[in-house]
Amino acid sequence: MNYEEFFTNRSTSEISKDLLGRTLSFNNGNELLSGTMVEAEAYVGVKDRAAHSYGGRRSQANEGLYRPGGSLYIYSQRQYFFFDVACQAEGEPQGVLIRAIDPLTGIDTMIKNRNGKTGPLLTNGPGKMMQAFGITSRKWDLARLEDSPFDIDINHKRKIEKITALPRVGINQSDPKWAKKKLRFIVAGNPYVSDIKKKDVKKNHGFI
């Protein structure tokens, strides 16, 4: 299976869930920075009031969502950057936002990139994760995943005890229907999930 097949062969929600337990890595030219994806958020296109493509909005800023599945949509808010992968066929603007990783390699470099932050604060949010990777621009926006320094291991994944579906974070409450939709998927018990409570953290990080 290639990236385009992986990101187009089922619903965006199913793709988001299937990404959990897989490795996301970034090659900075000197070393590989990587982690296991533990939180992913689905955005399901023109009907989704929380999606950047809601109502068919299309601009240079969100063009990545309209590209074929497996294309990168990297966007910025304030000083942070966010890693989103387009899902579905070209012209169907859906995507998955990777919100958190459980670090695997290049951790010392990630700590430096995060100005000394360690533990869950290193990568427990989408902006933090990209800062840990050293991403400071939208340079790779619109690139195909296979043509970028990013990689997602679609051939292997860690076994997960339980995946939990939750409402997405920071969604406009003026539309309760979409604010409450459970389109954020997490590895239950993983300390790097962005809003997990300490009492819910498991020693095995939610993996078998």
mmCIF file of C-alpha atoms in Angstrom:
data_model
loop_
_atom_site.group_PDB
_atom_site.id
_atom_site.type_symbol
_atom_site.label_atom_id
_atom_site.label_comp_id
_atom_site.label_asym_id
_atom_site.label_seq_id
_atom_site.Cartn_x
_atom_site.Cartn_y
_atom_site.Cartn_z
ATOM 1 C CA MET A 1 0.000 0.000 0.000
ATOM 2 C CA ASN A 2 1.228 3.520 -0.782
ATOM 3 C CA TYR A 3 0.375 6.787 0.943
ATOM 4 C CA GLU A 4 -2.378 7.750 -1.472
ATOM 5 C CA GLU A 5 -4.131 4.413 -0.981
ATOM 6 C CA PHE A 6 -3.752 4.625 2.797
ATOM 7 C CA PHE A 7 -5.242 8.121 2.912
ATOM 8 C CA THR A 8 -8.150 7.480 0.536
ATOM 9 C CA ASN A 9 -9.433 3.926 1.035
ATOM 10 C CA ARG A 10 -11.901 4.556 3.918
ATOM 11 C CA SER A 11 -13.479 7.329 5.921
ATOM 12 C CA THR A 12 -11.318 10.090 7.355
ATOM 13 C CA SER A 13 -12.360 9.015 10.859
ATOM 14 C CA GLU A 14 -11.127 5.482 10.199
ATOM 15 C CA ILE A 15 -7.873 6.824 8.772
ATOM 16 C CA SER A 16 -7.387 8.985 11.868
ATOM 17 C CA LYS A 17 -7.866 6.011 14.185
ATOM 18 C CA ASP A 18 -5.548 3.845 12.091
ATOM 19 C CA LEU A 19 -2.748 6.397 12.376
ATOM 20 C CA LEU A 20 -2.593 5.900 16.142
ATOM 21 C CA GLY A 21 0.272 3.619 17.101
ATOM 22 C CA ARG A 22 2.194 4.406 13.917
ATOM 23 C CA THR A 23 5.474 6.318 13.761
ATOM 24 C CA LEU A 24 5.653 9.882 12.459
ATOM 25 C CA SER A 25 9.185 11.034 11.748
ATOM 26 C CA PHE A 26 10.960 14.116 10.451
ATOM 27 C CA ASN A 27 14.449 14.051 8.947
ATOM 28 C CA ASN A 28 16.080 17.392 9.745
ATOM 29 C CA GLY A 29 19.129 16.610 7.610
ATOM 30 C CA ASN A 30 21.237 15.511 10.564
ATOM 31 C CA GLU A 31 19.051 13.028 12.415
ATOM 32 C CA LEU A 32 15.619 11.469 12.538
ATOM 33 C CA LEU A 33 13.181 12.972 15.027
ATOM 34 C CA SER A 34 10.263 10.640 15.608
ATOM 35 C CA GLY A 35 7.425 9.541 17.824
ATOM 36 C CA THR A 36 4.394 7.297 17.979
ATOM 37 C CA MET A 37 1.190 9.102 17.047
ATOM 38 C CA VAL A 38 -1.188 9.061 20.019
ATOM 39 C CA GLU A 39 -3.775 11.720 19.144
ATOM 40 C CA ALA A 40 -5.350 12.528 15.772
ATOM 41 C CA GLU A 41 -8.308 14.694 14.812
ATOM 42 C CA ALA A 42 -10.506 14.176 11.744
ATOM 43 C CA TYR A 43 -11.926 17.037 9.675
ATOM 44 C CA VAL A 44 -14.559 15.845 7.249
ATOM 45 C CA GLY A 45 -14.834 18.500 4.586
ATOM 46 C CA VAL A 46 -17.355 21.048 3.359
ATOM 47 C CA LYS A 47 -20.117 19.997 5.793
ATOM 48 C CA ASP A 48 -17.822 20.176 8.836
ATOM 49 C CA ARG A 49 -18.203 23.575 10.509
ATOM 50 C CA ALA A 50 -14.834 23.145 12.216
ATOM 51 C CA ALA A 51 -12.950 22.396 8.983
ATOM 52 C CA HIS A 52 -10.958 25.046 7.133
ATOM 53 C CA SER A 53 -12.815 23.877 4.017
ATOM 54 C CA TYR A 54 -16.315 24.309 5.488
ATOM 55 C CA GLY A 55 -18.827 25.431 2.882
ATOM 56 C CA GLY A 56 -16.311 24.841 0.095
ATOM 57 C CA ARG A 57 -13.923 27.585 1.185
ATOM 58 C CA ARG A 58 -10.801 27.357 -0.924
ATOM 59 C CA SER A 59 -7.775 29.624 -0.974
ATOM 60 C CA GLN A 60 -4.012 29.523 -1.236
ATOM 61 C CA ALA A 61 -3.969 29.067 2.545
ATOM 62 C CA ASN A 62 -6.009 25.819 2.621
ATOM 63 C CA GLU A 63 -5.219 24.429 -0.825
ATOM 64 C CA GLY A 64 -3.477 21.443 0.748
ATOM 65 C CA LEU A 65 -6.820 20.018 1.846
ATOM 66 C CA TYR A 66 -7.971 19.858 -1.781
ATOM 67 C CA ARG A 67 -4.958 17.865 -2.947
ATOM 68 C CA PRO A 68 -5.021 14.033 -3.254
ATOM 69 C CA GLY A 69 -4.862 11.975 -0.063
ATOM 70 C CA GLY A 70 -1.317 11.851 1.298
ATOM 71 C CA SER A 71 -0.608 15.516 0.531
ATOM 72 C CA LEU A 72 0.579 17.760 3.355
ATOM 73 C CA TYR A 73 -1.473 20.650 4.643
ATOM 74 C CA ILE A 74 0.787 22.647 6.938
ATOM 75 C CA TYR A 75 -0.767 25.771 8.370
ATOM 76 C CA SER A 76 0.056 28.299 11.038
ATOM 77 C CA GLN A 77 -1.761 29.998 13.892
ATOM 78 C CA ARG A 78 0.071 32.683 15.809
ATOM 79 C CA GLN A 79 3.692 31.478 16.043
ATOM 80 C CA TYR A 80 2.867 27.766 15.803
ATOM 81 C CA PHE A 81 2.663 25.390 12.855
ATOM 82 C CA PHE A 82 0.382 22.390 12.441
ATOM 83 C CA PHE A 83 0.763 19.076 10.595
ATOM 84 C CA ASP A 84 -2.282 17.919 8.663
ATOM 85 C CA VAL A 85 -2.506 15.264 5.953
ATOM 86 C CA ALA A 86 -5.158 15.462 3.244
ATOM 87 C CA CYS A 87 -7.531 12.508 3.079
ATOM 88 C CA GLN A 88 -9.802 11.303 0.283
ATOM 89 C CA ALA A 89 -9.599 11.982 -3.447
ATOM 90 C CA GLU A 90 -8.429 15.239 -4.995
ATOM 91 C CA GLY A 91 -11.084 17.916 -4.636
ATOM 92 C CA GLU A 92 -12.667 16.361 -1.529
ATOM 93 C CA PRO A 93 -11.157 18.589 1.175
ATOM 94 C CA GLN A 94 -10.875 16.368 4.217
ATOM 95 C CA GLY A 95 -7.878 15.879 6.455
ATOM 96 C CA VAL A 96 -6.401 14.590 9.677
ATOM 97 C CA LEU A 97 -4.537 16.782 12.156
ATOM 98 C CA ILE A 98 -1.835 15.006 14.145
ATOM 99 C CA ARG A 99 -2.120 16.436 17.638
ATOM 100 C CA ALA A 100 0.489 14.538 19.684
ATOM 101 C CA ILE A 101 3.305 12.004 19.557
ATOM 102 C CA ASP A 102 5.007 9.863 22.193
ATOM 103 C CA PRO A 103 8.701 10.593 21.391
ATOM 104 C CA LEU A 104 10.974 7.810 20.143
ATOM 105 C CA THR A 105 14.178 9.205 18.582
ATOM 106 C CA GLY A 106 16.001 12.540 18.496
ATOM 107 C CA ILE A 107 14.605 13.442 21.895
ATOM 108 C CA ASP A 108 17.597 15.596 22.957
ATOM 109 C CA THR A 109 17.202 17.700 19.814
ATOM 110 C CA MET A 110 13.463 17.978 20.357
ATOM 111 C CA ILE A 111 14.082 19.219 23.910
ATOM 112 C CA LYS A 112 16.439 21.888 22.553
ATOM 113 C CA ASN A 113 13.864 22.894 19.930
ATOM 114 C CA ARG A 114 11.281 23.207 22.722
ATOM 115 C CA ASN A 115 13.569 25.418 24.804
ATOM 116 C CA GLY A 116 14.195 22.786 27.454
ATOM 117 C CA LYS A 117 10.666 21.425 27.822
ATOM 118 C CA THR A 118 10.668 17.734 28.780
ATOM 119 C CA GLY A 119 8.179 14.953 29.487
ATOM 120 C CA PRO A 120 4.670 15.298 28.076
ATOM 121 C CA LEU A 121 5.139 19.061 27.562
ATOM 122 C CA LEU A 122 7.588 18.163 24.809
ATOM 123 C CA THR A 123 4.973 17.045 22.276
ATOM 124 C CA ASN A 124 1.510 17.003 23.895
ATOM 125 C CA GLY A 125 -0.121 19.311 21.376
ATOM 126 C CA PRO A 126 0.034 19.930 17.611
ATOM 127 C CA GLY A 127 1.997 23.173 17.822
ATOM 128 C CA LYS A 128 4.387 21.736 20.396
ATOM 129 C CA MET A 129 5.000 18.682 18.239
ATOM 130 C CA MET A 130 5.975 20.775 15.224
ATOM 131 C CA GLN A 131 8.158 23.031 17.354
ATOM 132 C CA ALA A 132 9.889 19.915 18.690
ATOM 133 C CA PHE A 133 10.576 18.895 15.088
ATOM 134 C CA GLY A 134 12.093 22.333 14.469
ATOM 135 C CA ILE A 135 9.435 23.440 11.975
ATOM 136 C CA THR A 136 9.395 27.216 11.617
ATOM 137 C CA SER A 137 7.657 27.714 8.269
ATOM 138 C CA ARG A 138 5.044 26.281 5.882
ATOM 139 C CA LYS A 139 7.790 25.192 3.502
ATOM 140 C CA TRP A 140 6.408 21.672 3.080
ATOM 141 C CA ASP A 141 2.782 22.700 2.652
ATOM 142 C CA LEU A 142 1.272 21.045 -0.486
ATOM 143 C CA ALA A 143 4.133 18.526 -0.748
ATOM 144 C CA ARG A 144 3.394 14.863 -1.179
ATOM 145 C CA LEU A 145 4.285 12.990 1.999
ATOM 146 C CA GLU A 146 6.714 10.762 0.088
ATOM 147 C CA ASP A 147 8.486 13.819 -1.354
ATOM 148 C CA SER A 148 8.966 15.504 2.014
ATOM 149 C CA PRO A 149 11.291 14.960 4.994
ATOM 150 C CA PHE A 150 8.276 13.661 6.920
ATOM 151 C CA ASP A 151 7.435 9.968 6.992
ATOM 152 C CA ILE A 152 4.551 7.922 8.344
ATOM 153 C CA ASP A 153 5.118 4.206 8.791
ATOM 154 C CA ILE A 154 2.021 2.703 7.197
ATOM 155 C CA ASN A 155 3.414 -0.835 7.382
ATOM 156 C CA HIS A 156 3.878 -1.188 11.144
ATOM 157 C CA LYS A 157 2.092 -0.025 14.270
ATOM 158 C CA ARG A 158 2.265 -0.578 18.011
ATOM 159 C CA LYS A 159 -0.560 -2.525 19.612
ATOM 160 C CA ILE A 160 -2.937 -0.293 21.513
ATOM 161 C CA GLU A 161 -5.031 -1.303 24.519
ATOM 162 C CA LYS A 162 -7.864 1.111 23.829
ATOM 163 C CA ILE A 163 -8.680 3.942 21.434
ATOM 164 C CA THR A 164 -11.104 6.552 22.755
ATOM 165 C CA ALA A 165 -13.120 8.960 20.599
ATOM 166 C CA LEU A 166 -13.584 12.440 22.089
ATOM 167 C CA PRO A 167 -14.875 15.854 20.990
ATOM 168 C CA ARG A 168 -12.304 17.961 19.170
ATOM 169 C CA VAL A 169 -10.400 20.722 20.936
ATOM 170 C CA GLY A 170 -11.095 24.436 20.526
ATOM 171 C CA ILE A 171 -14.155 24.061 18.314
ATOM 172 C CA ASN A 172 -16.600 26.986 18.163
ATOM 173 C CA GLN A 173 -19.393 26.251 20.599
ATOM 174 C CA SER A 174 -21.867 28.328 18.559
ATOM 175 C CA ASP A 175 -22.541 25.125 16.655
ATOM 176 C CA PRO A 176 -23.039 22.462 19.363
ATOM 177 C CA LYS A 177 -23.537 19.681 16.818
ATOM 178 C CA TRP A 178 -20.050 19.954 15.372
ATOM 179 C CA ALA A 179 -18.436 21.076 18.622
ATOM 180 C CA LYS A 180 -19.509 17.845 20.292
ATOM 181 C CA LYS A 181 -18.805 15.387 17.477
ATOM 182 C CA LYS A 182 -16.327 12.764 18.622
ATOM 183 C CA LEU A 183 -13.765 13.129 15.859
ATOM 184 C CA ARG A 184 -10.634 13.276 18.029
ATOM 185 C CA PHE A 185 -9.050 9.893 18.633
ATOM 186 C CA ILE A 186 -6.547 9.123 21.375
ATOM 187 C CA VAL A 187 -4.492 6.265 22.753
ATOM 188 C CA ALA A 188 -6.245 5.998 26.118
ATOM 189 C CA GLY A 189 -3.847 6.409 29.030
ATOM 190 C CA ASN A 190 -0.994 7.926 27.039
ATOM 191 C CA PRO A 191 0.652 10.831 28.913
ATOM 192 C CA TYR A 192 1.285 12.797 25.692
ATOM 193 C CA VAL A 193 -2.410 13.178 24.854
ATOM 194 C CA SER A 194 -2.977 16.927 24.951
ATOM 195 C CA ASP A 195 -5.545 17.205 27.753
ATOM 196 C CA ILE A 196 -5.134 13.965 29.710
ATOM 197 C CA LYS A 197 -5.491 14.057 33.486
ATOM 198 C CA LYS A 198 -2.666 12.609 35.583
ATOM 199 C CA LYS A 199 -5.004 10.073 37.171
ATOM 200 C CA ASP A 200 -5.780 8.639 33.722
ATOM 201 C CA VAL A 201 -2.156 8.090 32.658
ATOM 202 C CA LYS A 202 -1.079 4.453 32.389
ATOM 203 C CA LYS A 203 2.427 3.198 33.071
ATOM 204 C CA ASN A 204 2.455 1.346 29.747
ATOM 205 C CA HIS A 205 1.370 4.554 27.949
ATOM 206 C CA GLY A 206 -1.657 2.673 26.627
ATOM 207 C CA PHE A 207 0.315 0.187 24.564
ATOM 208 C CA ILE A 208 0.340 -3.598 24.848
#
